[in-house]
Amino acid sequence: MVRELIRDAAFLSRKSKAATAADKAIAQDLVDTLQANMDRFFGMSANMIGERKRIIAICNGPFFVTMLNPKITGKARKYQTDEACPLLEESCSLERYETVTVAWQDTEMQSRVTILEGFQAQVVQHLIDHLDGKLV
Ligand SMILES: [Zn+2]
């Protein structure tokens, strides 16, 4: 189900809680909402649809990947960049890493590890910041 986007900074500034197997419907709504907003978004965090759970969805070619409880376990090649949040239409200069290793769980709660590079790595770092209540 496509949900309404939440732009309230006070809500978005709060930390999200760990996701569980009971949150599968939220993960699906997140994909549906991302799919409906692909003109501006390359990924979304669950708090953007009003659910303070540690779930993100990203585009991966024609597919979507939902990551529950994503955590950066490795990072390399730091750089400085200007980054904009499509939700808040604000941007700032910050440090990101070219390559990140992300440990996460799928909706069956199976543990996965993915290495991301470049733009996808940046999107995931941005979304994990959202889960931590950090806004650019
Ligand atoms: Zn953002």
PDB file of C-alpha atoms and ligand atoms in Angstrom:
ATOM      1  CA  MET A   1       0.000   0.000   0.000  1.00  0.00           C
ATOM      2  CA  VAL A   2       1.349   3.431  -0.958  1.00  0.00           C
ATOM      3  CA  ARG A   3       1.621   5.605   2.136  1.00  0.00           C
ATOM      4  CA  GLU A   4       1.743   9.333   2.630  1.00  0.00           C
ATOM      5  CA  LEU A   5       5.245  10.793   3.120  1.00  0.00           C
ATOM      6  CA  ILE A   6       6.066  12.298   6.497  1.00  0.00           C
ATOM      7  CA  ARG A   7       8.044  15.537   6.378  1.00  0.00           C
ATOM      8  CA  ASP A   8       7.736  16.520  10.039  1.00  0.00           C
ATOM      9  CA  ALA A   9      11.314  17.166  11.244  1.00  0.00           C
ATOM     10  CA  ALA A  10      10.419  16.517  14.896  1.00  0.00           C
ATOM     11  CA  PHE A  11       9.097  13.041  14.021  1.00  0.00           C
ATOM     12  CA  LEU A  12      12.012  12.306  11.683  1.00  0.00           C
ATOM     13  CA  SER A  13      14.576  13.366  14.303  1.00  0.00           C
ATOM     14  CA  ARG A  14      13.701  10.480  16.604  1.00  0.00           C
ATOM     15  CA  LYS A  15      15.570   7.181  16.484  1.00  0.00           C
ATOM     16  CA  SER A  16      13.882   4.132  15.016  1.00  0.00           C
ATOM     17  CA  LYS A  17      13.473   0.839  16.877  1.00  0.00           C
ATOM     18  CA  ALA A  18      14.688  -2.610  15.804  1.00  0.00           C
ATOM     19  CA  ALA A  19      12.519  -4.285  13.162  1.00  0.00           C
ATOM     20  CA  THR A  20      11.131  -7.797  13.656  1.00  0.00           C
ATOM     21  CA  ALA A  21       9.373 -10.461  11.576  1.00  0.00           C
ATOM     22  CA  ALA A  22       6.091  -8.749  12.520  1.00  0.00           C
ATOM     23  CA  ASP A  23       7.089  -5.743  10.399  1.00  0.00           C
ATOM     24  CA  LYS A  24       6.833  -7.448   6.998  1.00  0.00           C
ATOM     25  CA  ALA A  25       3.787  -5.382   6.027  1.00  0.00           C
ATOM     26  CA  ILE A  26       5.704  -2.173   6.731  1.00  0.00           C
ATOM     27  CA  ALA A  27       8.550  -3.392   4.487  1.00  0.00           C
ATOM     28  CA  GLN A  28       6.046  -4.029   1.678  1.00  0.00           C
ATOM     29  CA  ASP A  29       4.399  -0.613   2.107  1.00  0.00           C
ATOM     30  CA  LEU A  30       7.855   0.955   1.986  1.00  0.00           C
ATOM     31  CA  VAL A  31       8.579  -0.707  -1.371  1.00  0.00           C
ATOM     32  CA  ASP A  32       5.141   0.302  -2.705  1.00  0.00           C
ATOM     33  CA  THR A  33       5.697   3.909  -1.617  1.00  0.00           C
ATOM     34  CA  LEU A  34       9.222   3.990  -3.048  1.00  0.00           C
ATOM     35  CA  GLN A  35       7.932   2.612  -6.342  1.00  0.00           C
ATOM     36  CA  ALA A  36       5.321   5.388  -6.470  1.00  0.00           C
ATOM     37  CA  ASN A  37       7.997   8.060  -5.839  1.00  0.00           C
ATOM     38  CA  MET A  38      10.842   6.826  -7.999  1.00  0.00           C
ATOM     39  CA  ASP A  39      11.017  10.121  -9.847  1.00  0.00           C
ATOM     40  CA  ARG A  40      12.677  11.670  -6.784  1.00  0.00           C
ATOM     41  CA  PHE A  41      13.712   8.843  -4.430  1.00  0.00           C
ATOM     42  CA  PHE A  42      16.341   6.122  -4.808  1.00  0.00           C
ATOM     43  CA  GLY A  43      15.606   4.694  -1.401  1.00  0.00           C
ATOM     44  CA  MET A  44      13.397   5.209   1.633  1.00  0.00           C
ATOM     45  CA  SER A  45      13.503   4.645   5.373  1.00  0.00           C
ATOM     46  CA  ALA A  46      10.406   3.450   7.246  1.00  0.00           C
ATOM     47  CA  ASN A  47      10.095   6.656   9.283  1.00  0.00           C
ATOM     48  CA  MET A  48       9.444   8.498   5.994  1.00  0.00           C
ATOM     49  CA  ILE A  49       6.109   6.629   5.916  1.00  0.00           C
ATOM     50  CA  GLY A  50       5.464   7.160   9.615  1.00  0.00           C
ATOM     51  CA  GLU A  51       6.877   3.901  10.995  1.00  0.00           C
ATOM     52  CA  ARG A  52       9.775   4.253  13.400  1.00  0.00           C
ATOM     53  CA  LYS A  53      11.274   0.837  12.608  1.00  0.00           C
ATOM     54  CA  ARG A  54      14.775   0.125  11.319  1.00  0.00           C
ATOM     55  CA  ILE A  55      13.791  -0.765   7.756  1.00  0.00           C
ATOM     56  CA  ILE A  56      15.062   0.718   4.512  1.00  0.00           C
ATOM     57  CA  ALA A  57      14.216   0.007   0.879  1.00  0.00           C
ATOM     58  CA  ILE A  58      16.523   0.738  -2.038  1.00  0.00           C
ATOM     59  CA  CYS A  59      16.318   0.397  -5.808  1.00  0.00           C
ATOM     60  CA  ASN A  60      18.699  -2.131  -7.277  1.00  0.00           C
ATOM     61  CA  GLY A  61      18.246  -1.968 -11.035  1.00  0.00           C
ATOM     62  CA  PRO A  62      14.674  -3.115 -11.727  1.00  0.00           C
ATOM     63  CA  PHE A  63      14.400  -4.690  -8.263  1.00  0.00           C
ATOM     64  CA  PHE A  64      13.865  -3.422  -4.750  1.00  0.00           C
ATOM     65  CA  VAL A  65      15.779  -4.602  -1.741  1.00  0.00           C
ATOM     66  CA  THR A  66      14.353  -4.204   1.745  1.00  0.00           C
ATOM     67  CA  MET A  67      16.878  -4.305   4.550  1.00  0.00           C
ATOM     68  CA  LEU A  68      15.799  -4.808   8.146  1.00  0.00           C
ATOM     69  CA  ASN A  69      18.164  -3.551  10.843  1.00  0.00           C
ATOM     70  CA  PRO A  70      20.892  -2.454   8.417  1.00  0.00           C
ATOM     71  CA  LYS A  71      24.231  -1.745  10.041  1.00  0.00           C
ATOM     72  CA  ILE A  72      27.458  -0.542   8.483  1.00  0.00           C
ATOM     73  CA  THR A  73      30.185  -2.961   9.502  1.00  0.00           C
ATOM     74  CA  GLY A  74      32.931  -1.746   7.208  1.00  0.00           C
ATOM     75  CA  LYS A  75      33.737   1.435   5.289  1.00  0.00           C
ATOM     76  CA  ALA A  76      36.512   2.640   3.035  1.00  0.00           C
ATOM     77  CA  ARG A  77      37.591   5.634   0.979  1.00  0.00           C
ATOM     78  CA  LYS A  78      36.150   8.640   2.762  1.00  0.00           C
ATOM     79  CA  TYR A  79      35.164  11.674   0.703  1.00  0.00           C
ATOM     80  CA  GLN A  80      33.404  14.990   1.179  1.00  0.00           C
ATOM     81  CA  THR A  81      30.202  15.583  -0.748  1.00  0.00           C
ATOM     82  CA  ASP A  82      27.156  17.798  -1.026  1.00  0.00           C
ATOM     83  CA  GLU A  83      24.092  15.732  -0.337  1.00  0.00           C
ATOM     84  CA  ALA A  84      20.430  16.590  -0.611  1.00  0.00           C
ATOM     85  CA  CYS A  85      17.470  14.937   1.064  1.00  0.00           C
ATOM     86  CA  PRO A  86      14.617  14.589  -1.456  1.00  0.00           C
ATOM     87  CA  LEU A  87      12.137  14.531   1.412  1.00  0.00           C
ATOM     88  CA  LEU A  88      13.196  17.745   3.117  1.00  0.00           C
ATOM     89  CA  GLU A  89      14.626  19.528   0.077  1.00  0.00           C
ATOM     90  CA  GLU A  90      17.651  20.586   2.092  1.00  0.00           C
ATOM     91  CA  SER A  91      21.270  19.878   1.392  1.00  0.00           C
ATOM     92  CA  CYS A  92      24.569  20.059   3.212  1.00  0.00           C
ATOM     93  CA  SER A  93      28.216  19.088   2.885  1.00  0.00           C
ATOM     94  CA  LEU A  94      29.203  15.925   4.735  1.00  0.00           C
ATOM     95  CA  GLU A  95      31.577  12.956   4.781  1.00  0.00           C
ATOM     96  CA  ARG A  96      30.610   9.685   3.135  1.00  0.00           C
ATOM     97  CA  TYR A  97      32.444   6.507   2.226  1.00  0.00           C
ATOM     98  CA  GLU A  98      32.863   5.236  -1.319  1.00  0.00           C
ATOM     99  CA  THR A  99      32.505   1.586  -0.224  1.00  0.00           C
ATOM    100  CA  VAL A 100      30.471   0.237   2.692  1.00  0.00           C
ATOM    101  CA  THR A 101      29.783  -3.244   3.998  1.00  0.00           C
ATOM    102  CA  VAL A 102      26.224  -3.545   5.288  1.00  0.00           C
ATOM    103  CA  ALA A 103      24.966  -6.318   7.577  1.00  0.00           C
ATOM    104  CA  TRP A 104      21.174  -6.621   7.504  1.00  0.00           C
ATOM    105  CA  GLN A 105      18.267  -9.057   7.725  1.00  0.00           C
ATOM    106  CA  ASP A 106      15.724  -9.911   5.063  1.00  0.00           C
ATOM    107  CA  THR A 107      11.990 -10.122   5.777  1.00  0.00           C
ATOM    108  CA  GLU A 108      12.470 -13.781   6.789  1.00  0.00           C
ATOM    109  CA  MET A 109      14.978 -12.486   9.363  1.00  0.00           C
ATOM    110  CA  GLN A 110      17.865 -14.205   7.599  1.00  0.00           C
ATOM    111  CA  SER A 111      21.211 -12.459   8.062  1.00  0.00           C
ATOM    112  CA  ARG A 112      22.791 -10.991   4.946  1.00  0.00           C
ATOM    113  CA  VAL A 113      25.903  -9.025   4.154  1.00  0.00           C
ATOM    114  CA  THR A 114      26.201  -6.761   1.105  1.00  0.00           C
ATOM    115  CA  ILE A 115      29.076  -4.635  -0.131  1.00  0.00           C
ATOM    116  CA  LEU A 116      27.893  -1.448  -1.824  1.00  0.00           C
ATOM    117  CA  GLU A 117      29.848   1.107  -3.794  1.00  0.00           C
ATOM    118  CA  GLY A 118      29.410   4.601  -5.123  1.00  0.00           C
ATOM    119  CA  PHE A 119      25.897   6.009  -5.371  1.00  0.00           C
ATOM    120  CA  GLN A 120      24.172   3.006  -3.770  1.00  0.00           C
ATOM    121  CA  ALA A 121      26.606   3.163  -0.847  1.00  0.00           C
ATOM    122  CA  GLN A 122      25.748   6.858  -0.443  1.00  0.00           C
ATOM    123  CA  VAL A 123      21.993   6.174  -0.522  1.00  0.00           C
ATOM    124  CA  VAL A 124      22.291   3.506   2.179  1.00  0.00           C
ATOM    125  CA  GLN A 125      24.461   5.736   4.393  1.00  0.00           C
ATOM    126  CA  HIS A 126      21.855   8.500   4.010  1.00  0.00           C
ATOM    127  CA  LEU A 127      18.991   6.131   4.899  1.00  0.00           C
ATOM    128  CA  ILE A 128      20.770   4.670   7.942  1.00  0.00           C
ATOM    129  CA  ASP A 129      21.275   8.268   9.137  1.00  0.00           C
ATOM    130  CA  HIS A 130      17.492   8.666   8.836  1.00  0.00           C
ATOM    131  CA  LEU A 131      16.978   5.605  11.064  1.00  0.00           C
ATOM    132  CA  ASP A 132      19.228   7.272  13.622  1.00  0.00           C
ATOM    133  CA  GLY A 133      17.149  10.460  13.455  1.00  0.00           C
ATOM    134  CA  LYS A 134      19.901  12.336  11.621  1.00  0.00           C
ATOM    135  CA  LEU A 135      18.763  14.720   8.914  1.00  0.00           C
ATOM    136  CA  VAL A 136      21.169  16.268   6.433  1.00  0.00           C
TER     137      VAL A 136
HETATM  138 ZN    ZN B   1      16.797  12.053   3.429  1.00  0.00          ZN
END
